Coordinates of C-alpha atoms in Angstrom, one line a residue:
Chain L
X17 CA 86.4 71.5 89.4
X18 CA 86.3 72.5 92.9
X19 CA 90.4 73.6 92.2
X20 CA 88.9 76.4 89.2
X21 CA 86.4 77.9 91.5
X22 CA 89.7 78.4 94.1
X23 CA 91.4 80.1 91.1
X24 CA 88.1 81.8 90.0
X25 CA 88.5 83.3 94.0
X26 CA 91.6 83.8 94.1
X27 CA 92.8 85.6 91.1
X28 CA 88.7 88.2 90.4
X29 CA 89.7 90.3 92.3
X30 CA 93.6 90.7 91.7
X31 CA 92.3 90.6 88.0
X32 CA 89.2 93.3 88.6
X33 CA 92.0 95.8 90.7
X34 CA 94.1 95.9 86.9
X35 CA 91.0 96.3 85.0
X36 CA 90.0 99.1 86.9
X37 CA 93.4 100.5 86.7
X38 CA 93.1 100.9 82.6
X39 CA 89.7 102.6 82.9
X40 CA 88.6 105.9 82.2
X41 CA 85.3 105.9 84.6
X42 CA 86.6 108.3 88.1
X43 CA 83.8 106.5 89.7
X44 CA 85.6 103.1 89.2
X45 CA 82.6 100.3 88.9
X46 CA 81.3 100.9 84.9
X47 CA 83.9 100.7 82.0
X48 CA 83.6 103.4 80.0
X49 CA 86.9 103.5 78.0
X50 CA 90.7 102.9 78.2
X51 CA 93.1 105.2 79.9
X52 CA 96.9 104.9 81.3
X53 CA 96.2 108.8 83.6
X54 CA 95.8 106.9 86.7
X55 CA 99.7 105.3 86.0
X56 CA 100.4 109.5 84.5
X57 CA 99.6 110.4 88.2
X58 CA 101.5 107.7 90.6
X59 CA 104.3 109.1 88.3
X60 CA 103.6 111.8 89.1
X61 CA 102.7 111.5 93.2
X62 CA 105.9 112.7 94.8
X63 CA 103.8 111.2 98.4
X64 CA 104.1 107.1 96.3
X65 CA 107.2 107.7 95.3
X66 CA 108.7 109.1 98.8
X67 CA 106.6 105.6 100.3
X68 CA 108.1 103.6 97.9
X69 CA 111.6 104.8 98.7
X70 CA 111.2 104.6 102.8
X71 CA 110.3 101.5 101.9
X72 CA 113.1 100.2 100.0
X73 CA 115.8 101.5 102.5
X74 CA 114.0 99.9 105.6
X75 CA 114.2 96.7 103.9
X76 CA 117.6 97.0 102.4
X77 CA 119.1 98.2 106.3
X78 CA 116.6 95.5 107.8
X79 CA 118.0 92.8 105.9
X80 CA 121.5 93.2 105.8
X81 CA 121.5 93.0 109.5
X82 CA 119.4 89.7 109.6
X83 CA 121.2 88.2 107.3
X84 CA 124.5 89.4 109.1
X85 CA 123.1 88.6 112.6
X86 CA 120.7 85.3 111.6
X87 CA 123.8 83.7 109.9
X88 CA 126.4 84.0 113.0
X89 CA 123.8 82.1 114.7
X90 CA 122.6 79.4 113.0
X91 CA 126.9 79.0 112.6
X92 CA 126.7 78.2 115.6
X93 CA 123.5 76.5 116.9
X94 CA 124.6 74.1 114.6
X95 CA 128.0 73.5 115.0
X96 CA 128.1 73.4 118.5
X97 CA 126.4 71.9 121.6
X98 CA 126.0 73.8 124.8
X99 CA 124.4 75.2 127.5
X100 CA 121.1 76.8 127.1
X101 CA 120.4 75.7 123.4
X102 CA 117.4 74.6 123.5
X103 CA 116.2 78.2 125.2
X104 CA 117.8 79.7 122.7
X105 CA 116.1 77.7 119.7
X106 CA 112.7 77.9 121.0
X107 CA 113.4 82.1 121.3
X108 CA 113.9 82.7 117.4
X109 CA 110.4 80.5 117.0
X110 CA 108.6 83.5 118.9
X111 CA 108.5 86.1 116.1
X112 CA 107.3 83.7 113.5
X113 CA 103.6 82.6 115.9
X114 CA 103.5 85.5 117.7
X115 CA 100.3 87.8 116.6
X116 CA 102.5 91.0 115.3
X117 CA 99.8 94.1 116.5
X118 CA 102.2 92.0 120.4
X119 CA 105.2 92.5 118.7
X120 CA 104.1 96.6 117.6
X121 CA 102.8 97.8 120.9
X122 CA 105.4 96.6 122.7
X123 CA 108.2 98.1 120.8
X124 CA 105.2 101.2 120.8
X125 CA 105.7 101.6 124.8
X126 CA 109.1 100.1 124.8
X127 CA 109.6 104.2 122.5
X128 CA 107.8 105.7 123.8
X129 CA 109.3 104.5 127.4
X130 CA 112.8 105.4 126.1
X131 CA 111.7 108.4 125.2
X132 CA 112.6 107.6 121.5
X133 CA 111.7 109.6 118.2
X134 CA 109.9 108.0 115.9
X135 CA 111.2 107.5 112.8
X136 CA 111.4 105.7 109.8
X137 CA 114.9 104.2 111.6
X138 CA 112.6 103.1 114.7
X139 CA 111.2 100.1 112.1
X140 CA 113.9 98.6 111.3
X141 CA 114.5 96.7 114.0
X142 CA 111.1 94.8 114.5
X143 CA 111.2 94.5 111.6
X144 CA 114.9 92.6 111.8
X145 CA 113.6 90.0 114.6
X146 CA 110.8 88.4 112.0
X147 CA 114.7 88.4 109.3
X148 CA 116.4 86.8 112.1
X149 CA 114.5 84.6 111.8
X150 CA 113.7 83.6 109.3
X151 CA 116.9 83.8 108.3
X152 CA 117.9 81.1 111.1
X153 CA 114.8 79.0 109.7
X154 CA 116.3 77.7 106.6
X155 CA 119.7 78.8 106.9
X156 CA 119.3 75.9 109.9
X157 CA 117.3 73.6 106.7
X158 CA 119.7 73.9 104.8
X159 CA 122.5 73.2 107.0
X160 CA 120.8 70.2 107.6
X161 CA 122.0 68.8 104.2
X162 CA 125.2 69.6 104.7
X163 CA 128.1 67.2 104.6
X164 CA 130.1 66.9 107.6
X165 CA 132.8 65.5 105.8
X166 CA 133.9 68.1 103.0
X167 CA 134.6 70.4 105.9
X168 CA 136.5 67.6 107.9
X169 CA 138.4 66.7 104.2
X170 CA 139.2 70.4 103.7
X171 CA 140.7 70.1 108.4
X172 CA 142.4 67.6 107.3
X173 CA 144.6 68.3 104.8
X174 CA 145.4 71.1 106.7
X175 CA 143.3 74.5 105.6
X176 CA 143.1 76.0 108.8
X177 CA 138.8 76.8 109.9
X178 CA 139.0 80.5 108.2
X179 CA 140.3 78.8 105.6
X180 CA 138.2 76.3 105.3
X181 CA 135.1 78.3 106.3
X182 CA 135.8 80.4 102.9
X183 CA 136.8 77.8 100.7
X184 CA 134.1 74.8 102.3
X185 CA 131.6 76.4 104.3
X186 CA 130.4 79.2 102.5
X187 CA 130.4 78.2 99.4
X188 CA 128.3 75.7 100.5
X189 CA 125.6 77.5 102.0
X190 CA 125.2 81.0 100.1
X191 CA 122.2 80.0 98.6
X192 CA 120.8 79.1 102.3
X193 CA 122.3 82.5 102.7
X194 CA 120.6 84.5 99.9
X195 CA 117.1 82.4 100.4
X196 CA 117.0 84.1 104.1
X197 CA 118.2 87.6 102.7
X198 CA 115.4 87.3 99.9
X199 CA 112.7 86.2 102.5
X200 CA 113.4 89.1 104.9
X201 CA 113.5 91.3 102.5
X202 CA 109.9 90.5 101.3
X203 CA 108.4 90.3 104.9
X204 CA 110.1 93.7 105.8
X205 CA 109.0 95.3 102.6
X206 CA 105.1 93.8 102.9
X207 CA 104.9 93.9 106.1
X208 CA 102.1 96.2 107.4
X209 CA 102.1 96.0 111.4
X210 CA 104.9 97.0 112.7
X211 CA 105.5 99.7 110.6
X212 CA 102.1 100.5 111.2
X213 CA 102.6 101.6 114.4
X214 CA 106.7 101.9 114.9
X215 CA 107.1 104.3 111.9
X216 CA 107.4 108.1 112.7
X217 CA 104.6 111.0 111.3
X218 CA 105.4 112.0 107.7
X219 CA 107.6 109.0 107.4
X220 CA 104.7 106.2 105.4
X221 CA 106.4 102.9 104.6
X222 CA 104.3 102.7 101.5
X223 CA 101.8 99.4 103.5
X224 CA 101.3 101.9 106.1
X225 CA 100.1 104.6 102.7
X226 CA 98.3 102.4 101.4
X227 CA 96.7 101.8 104.0
X228 CA 95.2 105.6 105.0
X229 CA 95.2 106.1 100.9
X230 CA 92.7 102.6 101.0
X231 CA 90.5 104.2 103.9
X232 CA 90.0 107.3 102.3
X233 CA 88.1 105.9 99.8
X234 CA 88.5 104.2 96.8
X235 CA 90.3 106.0 93.6
X236 CA 91.8 104.6 90.8
X237 CA 95.2 105.6 91.8
X238 CA 95.4 103.1 94.0
X239 CA 94.2 100.2 91.5
X240 CA 97.2 101.2 89.4
X241 CA 100.1 101.7 92.0
X242 CA 97.8 98.1 93.4
X243 CA 98.3 96.4 89.3
X244 CA 102.7 97.3 89.8
X245 CA 103.2 95.9 92.9
X246 CA 101.3 92.7 92.1
X247 CA 102.5 92.5 87.8
X248 CA 106.5 93.6 89.8
X249 CA 105.8 89.8 92.5
X250 CA 104.1 88.1 89.3
X251 CA 107.6 89.0 87.7
X252 CA 110.3 88.3 90.7
X253 CA 108.5 85.3 91.1
X254 CA 107.7 84.0 87.3
X255 CA 111.3 84.8 87.3
X256 CA 112.2 82.6 90.6
X257 CA 110.4 80.2 89.4
X258 CA 111.9 79.6 85.9
X259 CA 115.4 79.4 87.3
X260 CA 114.6 76.5 89.5
X261 CA 112.8 75.3 87.0
X262 CA 116.6 75.5 85.0
X263 CA 118.4 74.4 87.4
X264 CA 115.7 70.8 88.3
X265 CA 116.6 70.1 85.1
X266 CA 120.3 70.6 85.1
X267 CA 120.7 68.5 87.8
X268 CA 118.4 65.9 85.8
X269 CA 121.3 65.9 83.2
X270 CA 124.1 64.6 85.7
Chain W
X19 CA 131.1 68.3 119.7
X20 CA 132.7 71.2 121.6
X21 CA 134.8 72.4 119.8
X22 CA 135.1 76.0 120.9
X23 CA 132.1 77.4 123.3
X24 CA 133.0 81.7 123.7
X25 CA 132.8 81.1 120.3
X26 CA 129.5 79.3 119.6
X27 CA 128.4 82.1 122.7
X28 CA 130.3 85.5 120.4
X29 CA 128.6 84.5 117.5
X30 CA 125.0 84.2 118.8
X31 CA 125.4 86.8 121.0
X32 CA 124.5 89.8 118.7
X33 CA 121.2 88.3 117.6
X34 CA 120.0 87.3 121.8
X35 CA 120.9 91.0 122.1
X36 CA 118.5 92.1 119.2
X37 CA 116.1 89.8 121.0
X38 CA 116.3 90.4 124.1
X39 CA 115.4 94.9 123.4
X40 CA 113.3 94.4 121.2
X41 CA 112.1 91.3 122.0
X42 CA 111.5 89.6 125.0
X43 CA 112.0 93.2 127.0
X44 CA 109.1 94.5 125.6
X45 CA 106.4 92.1 125.6
X46 CA 107.5 91.9 129.4
X47 CA 106.6 95.8 129.6
X48 CA 103.7 95.0 127.9
X49 CA 103.4 92.4 130.5
X50 CA 103.3 94.6 133.5
X51 CA 101.7 97.0 132.3
X52 CA 98.7 94.9 131.8
X53 CA 99.0 94.9 136.0
X54 CA 99.3 98.8 136.5
X55 CA 96.4 101.3 137.1
X56 CA 95.3 103.6 134.3
X57 CA 94.9 107.7 134.7
X58 CA 94.2 108.8 132.3
X59 CA 96.5 110.5 129.7
X60 CA 98.1 107.7 128.9
X61 CA 100.1 108.5 132.1
X62 CA 100.2 104.6 134.7
X63 CA 99.9 104.1 138.1
X64 CA 102.1 101.0 138.8
X65 CA 100.6 98.8 141.9
X66 CA 99.5 95.5 141.2
X67 CA 95.9 95.4 140.7
X68 CA 93.1 94.1 137.7
X69 CA 91.2 96.2 137.0
X70 CA 92.9 96.4 132.9
X71 CA 91.6 92.1 133.1
X72 CA 87.8 93.3 134.7
X73 CA 87.7 95.4 132.1
X74 CA 88.7 93.5 129.5
X75 CA 86.3 91.0 130.0
X76 CA 83.5 93.8 130.6
X77 CA 80.7 93.6 128.3
X78 CA 82.0 95.7 125.8
X79 CA 85.5 94.5 125.3
X80 CA 84.4 90.2 125.7
X81 CA 81.9 90.8 123.0
X82 CA 84.7 92.0 120.4
X83 CA 86.8 89.4 121.8
X84 CA 84.0 86.6 121.4
X85 CA 82.8 87.5 117.7
X86 CA 87.1 87.6 116.4
X87 CA 86.9 83.8 117.9
X88 CA 84.4 82.6 116.0
X89 CA 85.3 84.6 112.6
X90 CA 88.6 83.1 113.5
X91 CA 87.9 80.0 113.9
X92 CA 84.9 80.3 110.8
X93 CA 87.4 81.2 108.8
X94 CA 89.7 78.4 109.7
X95 CA 87.5 76.1 109.2
X96 CA 86.8 77.3 105.8
X97 CA 90.3 77.9 104.2
X98 CA 91.0 73.9 105.8
X99 CA 88.0 72.5 103.7
X100 CA 88.8 74.7 100.1
X101 CA 92.3 74.5 100.8
X102 CA 92.6 70.6 100.9
X103 CA 90.7 69.2 98.0
X104 CA 92.3 72.3 96.1
X105 CA 96.1 71.2 97.2
X106 CA 94.8 67.5 96.6
X107 CA 94.4 68.2 93.2
X108 CA 97.8 69.9 92.9
X109 CA 99.7 67.9 94.3
X110 CA 98.7 64.9 91.8
X111 CA 98.5 67.6 88.6
X112 CA 102.1 65.4 87.5
X113 CA 103.9 68.1 85.6
X114 CA 101.3 71.4 85.8
X115 CA 102.4 71.0 90.1
X116 CA 105.4 73.4 89.5
X117 CA 103.1 76.4 87.4
X118 CA 100.2 75.8 89.7
X119 CA 102.1 76.0 92.5
X120 CA 103.6 79.1 91.6
X121 CA 99.8 80.4 90.7
X122 CA 99.0 80.2 94.3
X123 CA 102.6 82.3 95.2
X124 CA 101.3 85.8 93.3
X125 CA 98.5 86.3 95.5
X126 CA 100.1 84.7 98.6
X127 CA 103.0 88.0 98.3
X128 CA 100.5 90.7 96.9
X129 CA 100.2 92.4 100.0
X130 CA 96.9 91.7 102.5
X131 CA 96.1 96.0 102.1
X132 CA 95.9 95.4 98.2
X133 CA 93.6 92.6 98.0
X134 CA 91.5 93.8 100.7
X135 CA 91.1 96.4 98.7
X136 CA 89.6 94.8 96.2
X137 CA 86.8 93.1 98.4
X138 CA 85.9 97.1 98.4
X139 CA 85.7 97.1 94.7
X140 CA 84.3 94.2 93.8
X141 CA 81.5 94.5 97.7
X142 CA 80.1 97.7 97.3
X143 CA 76.8 99.1 97.2
X144 CA 78.0 100.4 93.5
X145 CA 80.6 97.0 93.4
X146 CA 80.5 94.4 90.5
X147 CA 79.2 91.6 92.2
X148 CA 76.2 94.3 92.7
X149 CA 76.4 95.6 88.8
X150 CA 76.6 92.1 87.7
X151 CA 73.5 90.9 89.4
X152 CA 71.5 94.4 88.8
X153 CA 71.9 94.2 85.3
X154 CA 71.6 90.4 85.0
X155 CA 68.0 91.0 86.8
X156 CA 68.3 88.6 90.0
X157 CA 67.8 91.4 92.1
X158 CA 66.4 94.8 92.4
X159 CA 68.5 96.1 95.1
X160 CA 71.4 96.1 95.5
X161 CA 72.7 93.0 98.4
X162 CA 74.9 94.9 101.4
X163 CA 77.8 92.8 101.9
X164 CA 80.4 95.7 102.8
X165 CA 79.9 96.4 106.6
X166 CA 79.2 93.5 107.2
X167 CA 80.4 89.9 108.9
X168 CA 79.8 88.1 105.6
X169 CA 82.8 90.6 104.1
X170 CA 85.0 90.4 107.4
X171 CA 84.2 85.9 106.6
X172 CA 85.1 86.8 103.1
X173 CA 87.7 89.5 104.4
X174 CA 89.5 86.6 106.3
X175 CA 89.7 83.8 104.4
X176 CA 90.7 85.4 101.3
X177 CA 94.0 86.8 103.1
X178 CA 94.4 83.8 104.5
X179 CA 93.8 80.9 102.3
X180 CA 97.6 79.8 101.3
X181 CA 98.9 80.0 104.6
X182 CA 96.6 76.5 104.8
X183 CA 96.9 75.5 101.1
X184 CA 100.7 75.7 101.6
X185 CA 102.1 73.7 104.0
X186 CA 99.1 70.9 103.3
X187 CA 100.1 70.7 99.9
X188 CA 103.8 69.9 101.6
X189 CA 102.1 67.2 103.0
X190 CA 100.2 65.4 100.5
X191 CA 103.7 65.9 98.4
X192 CA 105.7 64.0 101.3
X193 CA 103.4 61.4 101.3
X194 CA 104.6 57.9 101.6
X195 CA 102.7 56.7 98.3
X196 CA 104.0 52.8 99.2
X197 CA 101.1 53.3 102.1
X198 CA 98.9 54.3 99.2
X199 CA 99.5 50.8 97.2
X200 CA 99.7 48.6 100.9
X201 CA 95.8 49.8 101.1
X202 CA 94.7 49.3 98.0
X203 CA 96.6 45.4 97.0
X204 CA 95.0 45.0 100.6
X205 CA 91.3 45.6 98.9
X206 CA 90.7 49.2 99.7
X207 CA 88.9 51.5 97.4
X208 CA 90.3 54.9 96.9
X209 CA 87.4 56.3 98.7
X210 CA 88.2 54.4 101.9
X211 CA 92.0 54.7 101.1
X212 CA 91.6 58.6 100.9
X213 CA 89.6 57.9 105.2
X214 CA 92.1 55.2 106.4
X215 CA 95.6 56.8 105.6
X216 CA 95.4 59.7 103.1
X217 CA 94.0 62.0 105.6
X218 CA 95.3 60.8 108.3
X219 CA 98.7 60.7 107.7
X220 CA 98.5 64.3 106.5
X221 CA 96.8 65.9 108.8
X222 CA 100.1 67.6 110.7
X223 CA 99.5 69.8 107.2
X224 CA 96.4 70.3 107.8
X225 CA 96.6 71.3 111.5
X226 CA 99.4 72.9 111.2
X227 CA 97.7 75.0 108.5
X228 CA 95.1 75.9 111.2
X229 CA 97.6 77.3 113.2
X230 CA 98.6 79.5 110.4
X231 CA 95.2 80.9 109.1
X232 CA 94.2 80.9 112.6
X233 CA 96.6 83.0 114.0
X234 CA 96.8 85.8 111.7
X235 CA 93.0 85.8 111.5
X236 CA 92.3 86.4 115.4
X237 CA 95.4 88.8 114.7
X238 CA 94.0 91.0 112.2
X239 CA 93.1 94.6 112.8
X240 CA 93.3 95.3 108.8
X241 CA 89.4 93.2 107.7
X242 CA 87.3 94.6 109.3
X243 CA 88.8 98.1 109.4
X244 CA 89.1 98.0 105.3
X245 CA 85.5 96.0 104.7
X246 CA 83.4 97.6 107.2
X247 CA 84.4 100.5 107.9
X248 CA 85.2 100.5 111.7
X249 CA 81.8 99.7 112.5
X250 CA 82.6 95.8 113.7
X251 CA 85.5 95.1 115.8
X252 CA 87.6 92.1 116.2
X253 CA 90.8 91.9 119.0
X254 CA 92.8 93.9 117.2
X255 CA 90.9 96.9 116.5
X256 CA 90.3 97.3 120.5
X257 CA 94.1 96.1 121.0
X258 CA 94.9 99.4 118.1
X259 CA 92.5 101.8 119.5
X260 CA 93.5 101.4 123.2
X261 CA 96.9 102.6 122.5
X262 CA 96.7 105.0 119.9
X263 CA 92.7 106.7 120.8
X264 CA 91.8 105.9 124.4
X265 CA 95.6 106.4 125.3
X266 CA 94.6 103.4 128.0
X267 CA 97.7 101.0 128.2
X268 CA 97.1 98.9 131.2
X269 CA 93.9 97.4 128.8
X270 CA 95.6 97.6 125.4
X271 CA 98.5 95.1 126.9
X272 CA 95.8 92.8 129.4
X273 CA 94.2 91.8 126.0
X274 CA 97.1 91.7 123.9
X275 CA 98.5 89.5 126.5
X276 CA 95.3 87.2 126.8
X277 CA 95.5 87.2 122.8
X278 CA 99.0 85.7 123.4
X279 CA 97.8 82.9 125.7
X280 CA 95.1 82.4 123.4
X281 CA 97.4 82.5 120.9
X282 CA 99.8 80.0 122.6
X283 CA 96.9 78.0 124.3
X284 CA 95.5 77.0 120.6
X285 CA 98.7 75.6 119.0
X286 CA 99.4 74.1 122.6
X287 CA 95.5 72.5 121.3
X288 CA 97.0 71.9 117.6
X289 CA 100.2 70.2 119.0
X290 CA 98.1 67.6 120.7
X291 CA 97.1 66.1 118.2
X292 CA 100.3 65.5 116.1
X293 CA 103.6 63.5 116.9
X294 CA 106.5 65.5 117.8
X295 CA 108.2 63.7 114.7
X296 CA 106.4 65.5 112.5
X297 CA 107.9 69.2 113.4
X298 CA 109.0 69.4 110.1
X299 CA 105.3 69.7 108.8
X300 CA 104.8 72.8 111.1
X301 CA 107.7 74.9 108.7

C-alpha cells in the first residue's frame, strides 16, 4: 500500500510532464488534443541544441581527465603504504560531502582573483573534482575485491611490472574504471550549481539553460525537453539493468 | 608493503595538485575573505574583523539560516518516514527487487530542475491539482500552494527522497538473516523482531541516508527559487545573492563557511551514533 503511494508520488509528476508535452493547449494544464508541435519547436531551437552540445563537451573532457587521474590515484592508494596516506584519502572524500554551492562560490572567487575569463572551459575543473572522487571511490571498492595472487603469479612467472599491469591488473579492474567513468560522465552532464556559477556568459550547459527557461515561466517546450531527457535516462537505466541481469544469470550458470 | 614510494607519489601527484588548486586553495580563500571588510562594488579591504559574521547573524540573514535548518530537518525526517517502509518492501520483494530498484533510479537520475518544474505544473493556481479539485467540487477556490513553505517541503522531499531510499535499501539488503531467525526461534513476534533486531541493525543505513538527504537539502537554492519565485529564502539563496547580486563577498564567504561547519557538525553528530566498522554503509 505505502509502496504504491510512494511510486505514485515519484512518478505522477513525471507522467504529467510527458502527457502535457503532447498537449495542444498553450496554457498547458487542460488537455485539448494531441500534438507533436512542441517537439518540432524544440529541435528547431538552436539555443537548446547548443546547450546540449556544451554539456556533452564538458562531460566528455571531465570524464577523460577524471578517469585517468582517478585511476592513477586509486592504484597508488591501494598498492602502497606511505606517510600521509590517510590525509590524502580523507581529502578525496571532501567533494562527496561538501555542499556544492560552497565549491561553486570558491571557484568563482579563485577565477576572479586570477582574472580568468569565465567560459565553458571554466566549468570543467569543478566537475573534475567531483569526478575524480567518484572514480576513486568506485575503483577502491573494485580493487579491494581483487585477488592479489593473480598479480603475484604473473610476476613469479617472469612478467615485468608493465606487462603484469596491462595483461593482468587492467583487465581485472576495467569494469570498475568503466563504472567510474560513467558516473563521472553522468554527474557532469547533470550538474547545475557549479556550472551556474562558473560558466561564461552565453555558454550555457543544458541544466543552466533549463533553469533560466523555468524561471521565465511554464512552457510546453520545457515539457517536451524534459520528456526527451527522462526517456533517455530511462532507456540507459533499462539497458544497464538488463545487461547486469544477463551477467548475473551467466555467472549463476557457471 | 612499500614497493616503490616514488612511484606512488608520482601517480598521486596530478590528483593532489588538482585538488589543491581547485578545492583546498579556493575554499581557503573563502575562509580568508570571510574575515575581511566589504567596501562595496565587489571591493574588499583585507583587515581582520568579524563584521561579516555579525551581519550573518543579524535578523535579516539569521531568519533564512534558521528557516533552512528547520525545513531541511522536516524534509529529512519526512524522507526517512517515507523511505524506510518503502525500502523494506523493495528489499523483500523477491524476484521483483531489481525491477523496483530500477524504477527508483529513474527519478534519481532525472535532473532536479526538471523534477521541480513538474511540481510547478502540478501546484499552480491553474495547475493540475487545483484543476482536479475544482472539477470534482471539493474546493470552490484554488488553493495557493506555490510560494508557500508547503511547496518548499514538497520540493525538498521530492528532490532528495532517492538519497534516503538507496542507503536504507542497501542496509536492509545486507542484513544478516540469521539474526532474524534467531529472534524468531527465541519466541519474538514479527513486530518485536523488527524493533529489537531489524531497526537497530539497519540504523547506520538510516543515518547515512539522513546525511545524504540533509546536506543537499540545506544547501540547495533552486527549490525556493523555482517553487516560491524567490519569495522565501534558504541559505543557498543568501549565498548566491551575496556573491552575484549584492557583491558582498565577505558576507557570502562567511555564510558559506557557516554552512560547511553546520554540515560537518551534523555529520559528526550522526557518525557518533554509528559504529566505525560500518563505514561501508556510508557509500
